[in-house]
Amino acid sequence: MALNLNNVNLRISAGLPKQFPRDAVAQIAFSGRSNVGKSSLINSLLGRKSLARVSSAPGKTITINFYDVDKKLFLVDLPGYGFAKRAPADKAQWSALTDGYFTQNPNLDLLKLVIQLVDSRIGPTADDEMMLSFLRECQIPFVVVGTKADKLNATERKKTLEVLHSHPTIPTDTPILLYSALKGEGKTDLWKQITDHTGISL
Ligand code: GTP
Ligand code: MG
């Protein structure tokens, strides 16, 4: 079942759990802080420049964006967290929507993998640790991706991988990879994770 990456579109920008699509296709969700590079990574995976909006002002809209990939797969861009200046009402909206996705989602069994993004230069923040613990509690398979790898030199890359591999909230068997949306680094390995977890081939 090969994927046609030219047949991709934004299915819905959902602001409420009742808007989540009910299609019987696998979902892969992308989670991480505002500005960590979720939308850029989705664009890079799909070979598109600006399908997913890359924000200059982080954390502006709180929606879950479902990208329909050839009617066989949804790539799900979760709203970013950890945006310090966000108003309390916005934080509540984030929680309701994200919690809705993981706990009241009628298609939760179709969520095959969460790609948890962590900024390579910063490592896991307190918010990332909370998200990682939550994913473990929900027993949802996840991989950890260090973003913006192009900003690291060889020593920093090694250090980042060590930090992620030895991190207390990341189980030792968790796949960890570095990604650069700018250079396309990590793209083949991440697609391999997605195809392995969905049974869909590229
Ligand atoms: P929110 O939607 O606000 O949660 O942010 P996001 O996680 O979707 O991040 P986004 O993709 O919008 O990227 C945030 C900023 O980081 C933008 O200025 C991007 O150009 C930059 N960025 C993203 N990925 C990379 C990367 O691989 N390398 C470099 N150098 N910059 C990147
Ligand atoms: Mg985004």
Short mmCIF file of C-alpha atoms and ligand atoms in Angstrom, two decimals:
data_model
loop_
_atom_site.label_atom_id
_atom_site.label_comp_id
_atom_site.label_asym_id
_atom_site.label_seq_id
_atom_site.Cartn_x
_atom_site.Cartn_y
_atom_site.Cartn_z
CA MET A 1 0.00 0.00 0.00
CA ALA A 2 2.28 2.78 -1.26
CA LEU A 3 1.70 6.40 -0.25
CA ASN A 4 1.32 9.10 -2.86
CA LEU A 5 2.94 12.12 -1.21
CA ASN A 6 1.54 14.38 -3.92
CA ASN A 7 -1.94 13.68 -2.60
CA VAL A 8 -1.76 15.54 0.68
CA ASN A 9 -4.00 18.20 2.17
CA LEU A 10 -5.06 19.83 5.41
CA ARG A 11 -8.21 17.93 6.32
CA ILE A 12 -9.23 20.01 9.30
CA SER A 13 -7.87 22.47 11.80
CA ALA A 14 -9.86 21.21 14.80
CA GLY A 15 -10.52 23.52 17.74
CA LEU A 16 -12.88 21.08 19.44
CA PRO A 17 -12.65 17.29 19.98
CA LYS A 18 -15.98 16.78 18.17
CA GLN A 19 -14.28 18.01 14.97
CA PHE A 20 -11.69 15.20 14.99
CA PRO A 21 -12.03 13.15 11.78
CA ARG A 22 -13.60 9.71 12.15
CA ASP A 23 -11.91 8.13 9.12
CA ALA A 24 -10.65 4.62 9.70
CA VAL A 25 -7.02 5.41 8.87
CA ALA A 26 -3.87 5.36 11.00
CA GLN A 27 -2.78 8.51 12.81
CA ILE A 28 0.73 9.69 13.71
CA ALA A 29 0.82 12.64 16.11
CA PHE A 30 3.54 15.26 16.54
CA SER A 31 3.96 16.70 20.00
CA GLY A 32 6.30 19.31 21.45
CA ARG A 33 6.82 22.82 22.74
CA SER A 34 5.77 25.83 20.73
CA ASN A 35 8.52 26.69 18.30
CA VAL A 36 10.26 23.30 18.60
CA GLY A 37 9.72 22.72 14.87
CA LYS A 38 6.63 20.48 14.57
CA SER A 39 5.15 22.15 11.51
CA SER A 40 8.54 22.44 9.81
CA LEU A 41 9.16 18.74 10.39
CA ILE A 42 5.77 17.81 8.90
CA ASN A 43 6.49 19.96 5.82
CA SER A 44 9.90 18.32 5.51
CA LEU A 45 8.50 14.78 5.78
CA LEU A 46 5.93 15.54 3.11
CA GLY A 47 8.40 17.38 0.88
CA ARG A 48 6.24 20.51 0.96
CA LYS A 49 7.35 24.06 1.64
CA SER A 50 4.36 25.50 3.43
CA LEU A 51 1.55 23.00 3.87
CA ALA A 52 1.84 23.22 7.66
CA ARG A 53 2.08 26.81 8.80
CA VAL A 54 5.45 27.67 10.28
CA SER A 55 4.92 30.26 12.94
CA SER A 56 6.90 33.40 13.47
CA ALA A 57 4.73 34.10 16.54
CA PRO A 58 4.69 30.84 18.50
CA GLY A 59 1.57 29.52 20.14
CA LYS A 60 -0.87 31.81 18.37
CA THR A 61 -3.60 29.36 17.40
CA ILE A 62 -4.67 26.40 19.49
CA THR A 63 -5.90 23.80 17.06
CA ILE A 64 -5.08 20.24 16.13
CA ASN A 65 -4.28 20.11 12.44
CA PHE A 66 -4.98 16.85 10.64
CA TYR A 67 -3.00 16.39 7.41
CA ASP A 68 -4.55 13.77 5.17
CA VAL A 69 -1.82 11.78 3.40
CA ASP A 70 -3.26 9.99 0.38
CA LYS A 71 -6.40 8.99 2.34
CA LYS A 72 -4.30 6.36 4.11
CA LEU A 73 -2.73 8.25 7.00
CA PHE A 74 -3.25 11.35 9.11
CA LEU A 75 -0.24 13.33 10.30
CA VAL A 76 -1.57 15.16 13.35
CA ASP A 77 0.06 18.48 14.32
CA LEU A 78 -0.74 18.94 18.01
CA PRO A 79 -0.78 22.44 19.53
CA GLY A 80 2.55 23.46 21.03
CA TYR A 81 2.92 23.79 24.77
CA GLY A 82 5.19 25.69 27.12
CA PHE A 83 4.56 29.12 25.67
CA ALA A 84 5.23 31.30 28.70
CA LYS A 85 3.22 34.32 27.61
CA ARG A 86 0.07 32.38 26.89
CA ALA A 87 -3.06 33.61 28.70
CA PRO A 88 -4.70 31.26 31.27
CA ALA A 89 -7.75 30.83 29.01
CA ASP A 90 -5.47 29.68 26.21
CA LYS A 91 -3.72 27.21 28.52
CA ALA A 92 -7.11 25.77 29.46
CA GLN A 93 -8.00 25.48 25.76
CA TRP A 94 -4.69 23.69 25.11
CA SER A 95 -5.37 21.20 27.91
CA ALA A 96 -8.97 20.53 26.87
CA LEU A 97 -8.02 19.94 23.27
CA THR A 98 -4.86 17.89 23.85
CA ASP A 99 -6.43 15.86 26.63
CA GLY A 100 -9.43 15.34 24.33
CA TYR A 101 -7.15 13.97 21.65
CA PHE A 102 -5.48 11.44 23.96
CA THR A 103 -8.37 10.48 26.21
CA GLN A 104 -11.73 11.09 24.48
CA ASN A 105 -10.69 10.35 20.93
CA PRO A 106 -13.01 7.75 19.36
CA ASN A 107 -10.14 6.84 17.03
CA LEU A 108 -7.49 6.46 19.73
CA ASP A 109 -6.83 2.88 18.60
CA LEU A 110 -5.75 4.32 15.25
CA LEU A 111 -3.07 6.46 16.88
CA LYS A 112 -0.06 4.28 16.08
CA LEU A 113 2.81 6.49 17.19
CA VAL A 114 3.58 9.83 18.79
CA ILE A 115 6.64 11.68 17.53
CA GLN A 116 7.78 13.63 20.58
CA LEU A 117 9.93 16.58 19.55
CA VAL A 118 12.60 18.06 21.79
CA ASP A 119 14.84 20.97 20.87
CA SER A 120 18.33 19.46 20.30
CA ARG A 121 20.04 22.50 21.78
CA ILE A 122 17.92 22.64 24.93
CA GLY A 123 17.10 19.00 25.75
CA PRO A 124 13.89 18.00 27.55
CA THR A 125 12.27 20.86 29.50
CA ALA A 126 9.97 20.37 32.52
CA ASP A 127 6.98 20.56 30.12
CA ASP A 128 8.56 17.94 27.85
CA GLU A 129 9.07 15.68 30.87
CA MET A 130 5.39 16.03 31.76
CA MET A 131 4.39 15.15 28.21
CA LEU A 132 6.76 12.15 28.15
CA SER A 133 5.36 10.87 31.45
CA PHE A 134 1.81 11.35 30.15
CA LEU A 135 2.59 9.34 27.00
CA ARG A 136 4.03 6.55 29.12
CA GLU A 137 0.92 6.53 31.33
CA CYS A 138 -1.33 6.38 28.26
CA GLN A 139 0.83 3.51 26.94
CA ILE A 140 1.10 5.12 23.56
CA PRO A 141 4.22 4.16 21.58
CA PHE A 142 6.50 7.12 21.00
CA VAL A 143 9.84 8.06 19.52
CA VAL A 144 11.90 11.08 20.52
CA VAL A 145 13.22 13.44 17.88
CA GLY A 146 15.80 16.13 18.57
CA THR A 147 14.96 19.03 16.23
CA LYS A 148 17.07 21.74 14.56
CA ALA A 149 20.08 19.39 14.48
CA ASP A 150 21.71 21.63 11.86
CA LYS A 151 22.44 24.09 14.67
CA LEU A 152 24.70 21.60 16.48
CA ASN A 153 28.36 20.83 15.91
CA ALA A 154 29.68 17.26 16.22
CA THR A 155 30.43 17.54 19.96
CA GLU A 156 26.99 19.01 20.70
CA ARG A 157 25.27 16.28 18.68
CA LYS A 158 27.03 13.61 20.70
CA LYS A 159 26.12 15.36 23.95
CA THR A 160 22.44 15.76 22.92
CA LEU A 161 22.16 12.07 22.06
CA GLU A 162 23.74 11.13 25.39
CA VAL A 163 21.33 13.39 27.31
CA LEU A 164 18.30 11.94 25.51
CA HIS A 165 19.44 8.32 25.81
CA SER A 166 20.08 8.64 29.54
CA HIS A 167 17.07 10.79 30.39
CA PRO A 168 14.94 9.45 33.28
CA THR A 169 11.56 10.06 31.54
CA ILE A 170 12.68 8.39 28.28
CA PRO A 171 12.59 4.57 28.52
CA THR A 172 15.86 3.00 27.38
CA ASP A 173 14.32 1.19 24.41
CA THR A 174 12.82 4.42 22.95
CA PRO A 175 14.05 5.15 19.43
CA ILE A 176 15.84 8.52 19.40
CA LEU A 177 16.91 10.42 16.34
CA LEU A 178 18.13 13.83 15.31
CA TYR A 179 16.29 15.81 12.67
CA SER A 180 16.91 18.88 10.56
CA ALA A 181 13.95 20.19 8.62
CA LEU A 182 16.40 22.57 6.98
CA LYS A 183 18.69 19.82 5.63
CA GLY A 184 16.30 16.86 5.50
CA GLU A 185 18.48 14.94 7.97
CA GLY A 186 16.57 12.18 9.76
CA LYS A 187 13.79 12.02 7.17
CA THR A 188 14.45 8.45 6.01
CA ASP A 189 14.75 7.15 9.58
CA LEU A 190 11.57 8.89 10.72
CA TRP A 191 9.58 7.59 7.74
CA LYS A 192 10.88 4.13 8.64
CA GLN A 193 9.42 4.55 12.14
CA ILE A 194 6.08 5.67 10.67
CA THR A 195 5.88 2.85 8.13
CA ASP A 196 6.95 0.25 10.72
CA HIS A 197 4.21 1.36 13.12
CA THR A 198 1.42 1.62 10.54
CA GLY A 199 2.22 -1.17 8.09
CA ILE A 200 1.93 1.41 5.31
CA SER A 201 4.81 1.53 2.84
CA LEU A 202 6.18 4.62 1.17
P1 GTP B 1 4.06 26.09 17.02
O1 GTP B 1 3.17 25.82 15.85
O2 GTP B 1 4.03 27.52 17.48
O3 GTP B 1 3.81 25.15 18.15
O4 GTP B 1 5.60 25.87 16.55
P2 GTP B 1 6.20 24.60 15.76
O5 GTP B 1 6.66 23.59 16.74
O6 GTP B 1 5.27 24.14 14.71
O7 GTP B 1 7.52 25.21 15.11
P3 GTP B 1 7.73 25.72 13.61
O8 GTP B 1 7.82 24.58 12.66
O9 GTP B 1 6.74 26.78 13.31
O10 GTP B 1 9.21 26.33 13.71
C1 GTP B 1 9.55 27.34 14.63
C2 GTP B 1 10.83 28.05 14.15
O11 GTP B 1 11.94 27.14 14.14
C3 GTP B 1 10.72 28.61 12.74
O12 GTP B 1 11.38 29.84 12.71
C4 GTP B 1 11.45 27.57 11.90
O13 GTP B 1 12.01 28.11 10.73
C5 GTP B 1 12.55 27.10 12.86
N1 GTP B 1 12.95 25.70 12.56
C6 GTP B 1 12.14 24.62 12.51
N2 GTP B 1 12.82 23.50 12.18
C7 GTP B 1 14.11 23.88 12.01
C8 GTP B 1 15.32 23.17 11.66
O14 GTP B 1 15.37 21.94 11.43
N3 GTP B 1 16.46 23.90 11.61
C9 GTP B 1 16.48 25.24 11.86
N4 GTP B 1 17.66 25.85 11.81
N5 GTP B 1 15.36 25.94 12.17
C10 GTP B 1 14.19 25.28 12.24
MG MG B 2 3.30 24.67 14.29
#
